[in-house]
């Protein structure tokens, strides 16, 4: 059955599908009645004492297995967390030691630079000349000693220089 109303919408009703349709609007469905399942009355069979003990033992074994698995999982998680904490602590210690090493290296470089500036040949020469009043050795002031010849004792003006007594005692 179709009708035209003043707003130009068509309304149709289909009894078989329980669907109402109002023009351009989406069809509205009636909720289907809920059916209850047919319940059957089943009589429970009685178990013997041996069957009850077997069932209880099987249930206990299952419960123990589940608890052991749960304990194993918890232990694994605890070990994993503990090892992660230890790893983090070790990493922190490593970073502290690396920072100390970097600081020591920078101090070493600074001290070596200071030492090089203090011990440089120019500074030593300047200190020797200006502070100590020393002069550079000239070539004519250098005397070379030849030690390849045989050992002997020299006497000056007929007197022993004192070295012969040291040499003779050997």
Short mmCIF file of C-alpha atoms in Angstrom, two decimals:
data_model
loop_
_atom_site.label_atom_id
_atom_site.label_comp_id
_atom_site.label_asym_id
_atom_site.label_seq_id
_atom_site.Cartn_x
_atom_site.Cartn_y
_atom_site.Cartn_z
CA UNK A 1 0.00 0.00 0.00
CA UNK A 2 1.51 3.30 -1.09
CA UNK A 3 0.35 6.74 -0.08
CA UNK A 4 1.33 10.21 -1.10
CA UNK A 5 1.32 12.72 1.72
CA UNK A 6 1.66 16.48 1.68
CA UNK A 7 5.44 16.38 2.14
CA UNK A 8 5.95 14.19 -0.93
CA UNK A 9 7.26 11.18 0.95
CA UNK A 10 6.11 7.67 0.20
CA UNK A 11 5.42 5.31 3.01
CA UNK A 12 5.19 1.61 2.31
CA UNK A 13 4.48 -1.28 4.61
CA UNK A 14 5.30 -4.85 3.87
CA UNK A 15 3.72 -7.27 6.32
CA UNK A 16 5.93 -10.18 5.43
CA UNK A 17 9.27 -8.42 6.03
CA UNK A 18 8.16 -6.27 8.99
CA UNK A 19 9.87 -3.32 7.28
CA UNK A 20 8.60 0.23 7.30
CA UNK A 21 9.94 2.45 4.54
CA UNK A 22 9.56 6.22 4.59
CA UNK A 23 10.64 7.73 1.27
CA UNK A 24 14.32 8.55 1.23
CA UNK A 25 14.96 7.50 4.83
CA UNK A 26 16.62 4.19 5.56
CA UNK A 27 14.23 1.35 6.26
CA UNK A 28 13.50 0.73 9.91
CA UNK A 29 13.49 -2.86 11.08
CA UNK A 30 11.43 -4.24 13.88
CA UNK A 31 13.58 -6.25 16.23
CA UNK A 32 13.05 -9.96 15.74
CA UNK A 33 11.54 -11.70 18.72
CA UNK A 34 14.18 -13.53 20.73
CA UNK A 35 13.80 -17.23 20.94
CA UNK A 36 14.74 -19.11 24.02
CA UNK A 37 16.56 -22.35 23.49
CA UNK A 38 14.71 -25.46 24.43
CA UNK A 39 16.06 -26.64 27.74
CA UNK A 40 16.35 -30.30 28.42
CA UNK A 41 16.45 -31.72 31.87
CA UNK A 42 19.37 -34.12 32.16
CA UNK A 43 19.79 -36.26 35.19
CA UNK A 44 23.33 -36.36 36.52
CA UNK A 45 24.79 -39.78 36.94
CA UNK A 46 26.40 -40.48 40.25
CA UNK A 47 30.08 -41.24 40.27
CA UNK A 48 31.71 -43.85 42.38
CA UNK A 49 34.23 -42.89 45.06
CA UNK A 50 37.11 -44.09 42.88
CA UNK A 51 35.94 -41.93 39.97
CA UNK A 52 35.62 -38.92 42.29
CA UNK A 53 39.18 -39.51 43.58
CA UNK A 54 40.51 -39.85 40.03
CA UNK A 55 38.73 -36.67 38.95
CA UNK A 56 39.99 -34.82 42.04
CA UNK A 57 43.56 -36.04 41.42
CA UNK A 58 43.39 -34.99 37.76
CA UNK A 59 42.03 -31.56 38.74
CA UNK A 60 44.77 -31.18 41.34
CA UNK A 61 47.46 -32.11 38.80
CA UNK A 62 46.08 -29.55 36.34
CA UNK A 63 45.99 -26.89 39.05
CA UNK A 64 49.58 -27.67 40.07
CA UNK A 65 50.73 -27.52 36.43
CA UNK A 66 49.05 -24.14 35.96
CA UNK A 67 50.59 -22.82 39.18
CA UNK A 68 54.07 -24.10 38.22
CA UNK A 69 53.79 -22.45 34.82
CA UNK A 70 52.66 -19.21 36.46
CA UNK A 71 55.55 -19.35 38.94
CA UNK A 72 58.01 -20.05 36.11
CA UNK A 73 56.69 -17.09 34.12
CA UNK A 74 56.88 -14.82 37.18
CA UNK A 75 60.43 -16.02 37.92
CA UNK A 76 61.47 -15.38 34.32
CA UNK A 77 59.97 -11.89 34.44
CA UNK A 78 61.69 -11.18 37.77
CA UNK A 79 65.06 -12.31 36.38
CA UNK A 80 64.54 -10.24 33.23
CA UNK A 81 63.69 -7.13 35.25
CA UNK A 82 66.60 -7.69 37.64
CA UNK A 83 69.07 -8.16 34.79
CA UNK A 84 67.76 -5.00 33.11
CA UNK A 85 68.24 -3.04 36.33
CA UNK A 86 71.78 -4.39 36.70
CA UNK A 87 72.53 -3.51 33.08
CA UNK A 88 71.29 0.04 33.63
CA UNK A 89 73.45 0.43 36.75
CA UNK A 90 76.53 -0.86 34.92
CA UNK A 91 75.86 1.49 32.00
CA UNK A 92 75.62 4.42 34.43
CA UNK A 93 78.92 3.42 36.04
CA UNK A 94 80.55 3.09 32.61
CA UNK A 95 79.40 6.59 31.67
CA UNK A 96 80.79 7.99 34.94
CA UNK A 97 84.15 6.31 34.33
CA UNK A 98 84.20 7.53 30.72
CA UNK A 99 83.56 11.08 31.93
CA UNK A 100 86.41 10.74 34.45
CA UNK A 101 88.68 9.43 31.67
CA UNK A 102 87.79 12.37 29.43
CA UNK A 103 88.48 14.78 32.29
CA UNK A 104 91.83 13.08 33.03
CA UNK A 105 92.79 13.18 29.34
CA UNK A 106 91.99 16.88 29.10
CA UNK A 107 94.01 17.54 32.29
CA UNK A 108 96.89 15.49 30.86
CA UNK A 109 96.86 17.50 27.63
CA UNK A 110 96.77 20.76 29.59
CA UNK A 111 99.63 19.70 31.88
CA UNK A 112 101.73 18.46 28.94
CA UNK A 113 101.22 21.77 27.17
CA UNK A 114 102.29 23.63 30.31
CA UNK A 115 105.33 21.34 30.67
CA UNK A 116 106.27 21.83 27.03
CA UNK A 117 106.03 25.58 27.41
CA UNK A 118 108.16 25.53 30.59
CA UNK A 119 110.78 23.08 29.33
CA UNK A 120 111.04 24.42 25.81
CA UNK A 121 114.63 24.93 24.70
CA UNK A 122 114.11 28.64 24.28
CA UNK A 123 112.81 29.06 27.83
CA UNK A 124 115.64 27.01 29.30
CA UNK A 125 118.23 28.94 27.33
CA UNK A 126 116.67 32.26 28.28
CA UNK A 127 116.61 31.29 31.99
CA UNK A 128 120.24 30.10 31.88
CA UNK A 129 121.47 33.29 30.22
CA UNK A 130 119.37 35.88 32.07
CA UNK A 131 118.89 34.36 35.52
CA UNK A 132 122.01 32.24 35.99
CA UNK A 133 124.43 34.36 33.96
CA UNK A 134 125.59 31.44 31.82
CA UNK A 135 126.93 31.71 28.27
CA UNK A 136 126.91 29.28 25.38
CA UNK A 137 129.95 27.07 24.93
CA UNK A 138 132.19 28.01 22.05
CA UNK A 139 133.81 25.39 19.82
CA UNK A 140 137.31 26.13 21.03
CA UNK A 141 136.25 25.42 24.64
CA UNK A 142 135.27 21.79 23.94
CA UNK A 143 137.89 19.11 24.73
CA UNK A 144 137.42 15.59 23.43
CA UNK A 145 138.95 12.64 25.32
CA UNK A 146 140.03 9.53 23.44
CA UNK A 147 139.33 6.46 25.57
CA UNK A 148 140.38 3.91 22.98
CA UNK A 149 144.05 4.01 24.07
CA UNK A 150 145.53 1.86 26.87
CA UNK A 151 145.05 2.90 30.47
CA UNK A 152 148.00 4.55 32.18
CA UNK A 153 148.69 6.80 35.15
CA UNK A 154 149.87 10.30 34.55
CA UNK A 155 152.23 12.07 36.89
CA UNK A 156 152.38 15.78 37.05
CA UNK A 157 155.71 17.29 38.03
CA UNK A 158 156.93 13.94 39.30
CA UNK A 159 154.07 13.56 41.70
CA UNK A 160 151.35 10.91 41.49
CA UNK A 161 147.94 12.35 40.73
CA UNK A 162 146.27 9.91 43.12
CA UNK A 163 144.68 7.81 40.47
CA UNK A 164 147.40 5.16 40.47
CA UNK A 165 146.51 4.03 43.99
CA UNK A 166 142.87 3.54 42.90
CA UNK A 167 143.88 1.70 39.75
CA UNK A 168 146.46 -0.52 41.48
CA UNK A 169 143.95 -1.69 44.08
CA UNK A 170 141.75 -3.21 41.46
#
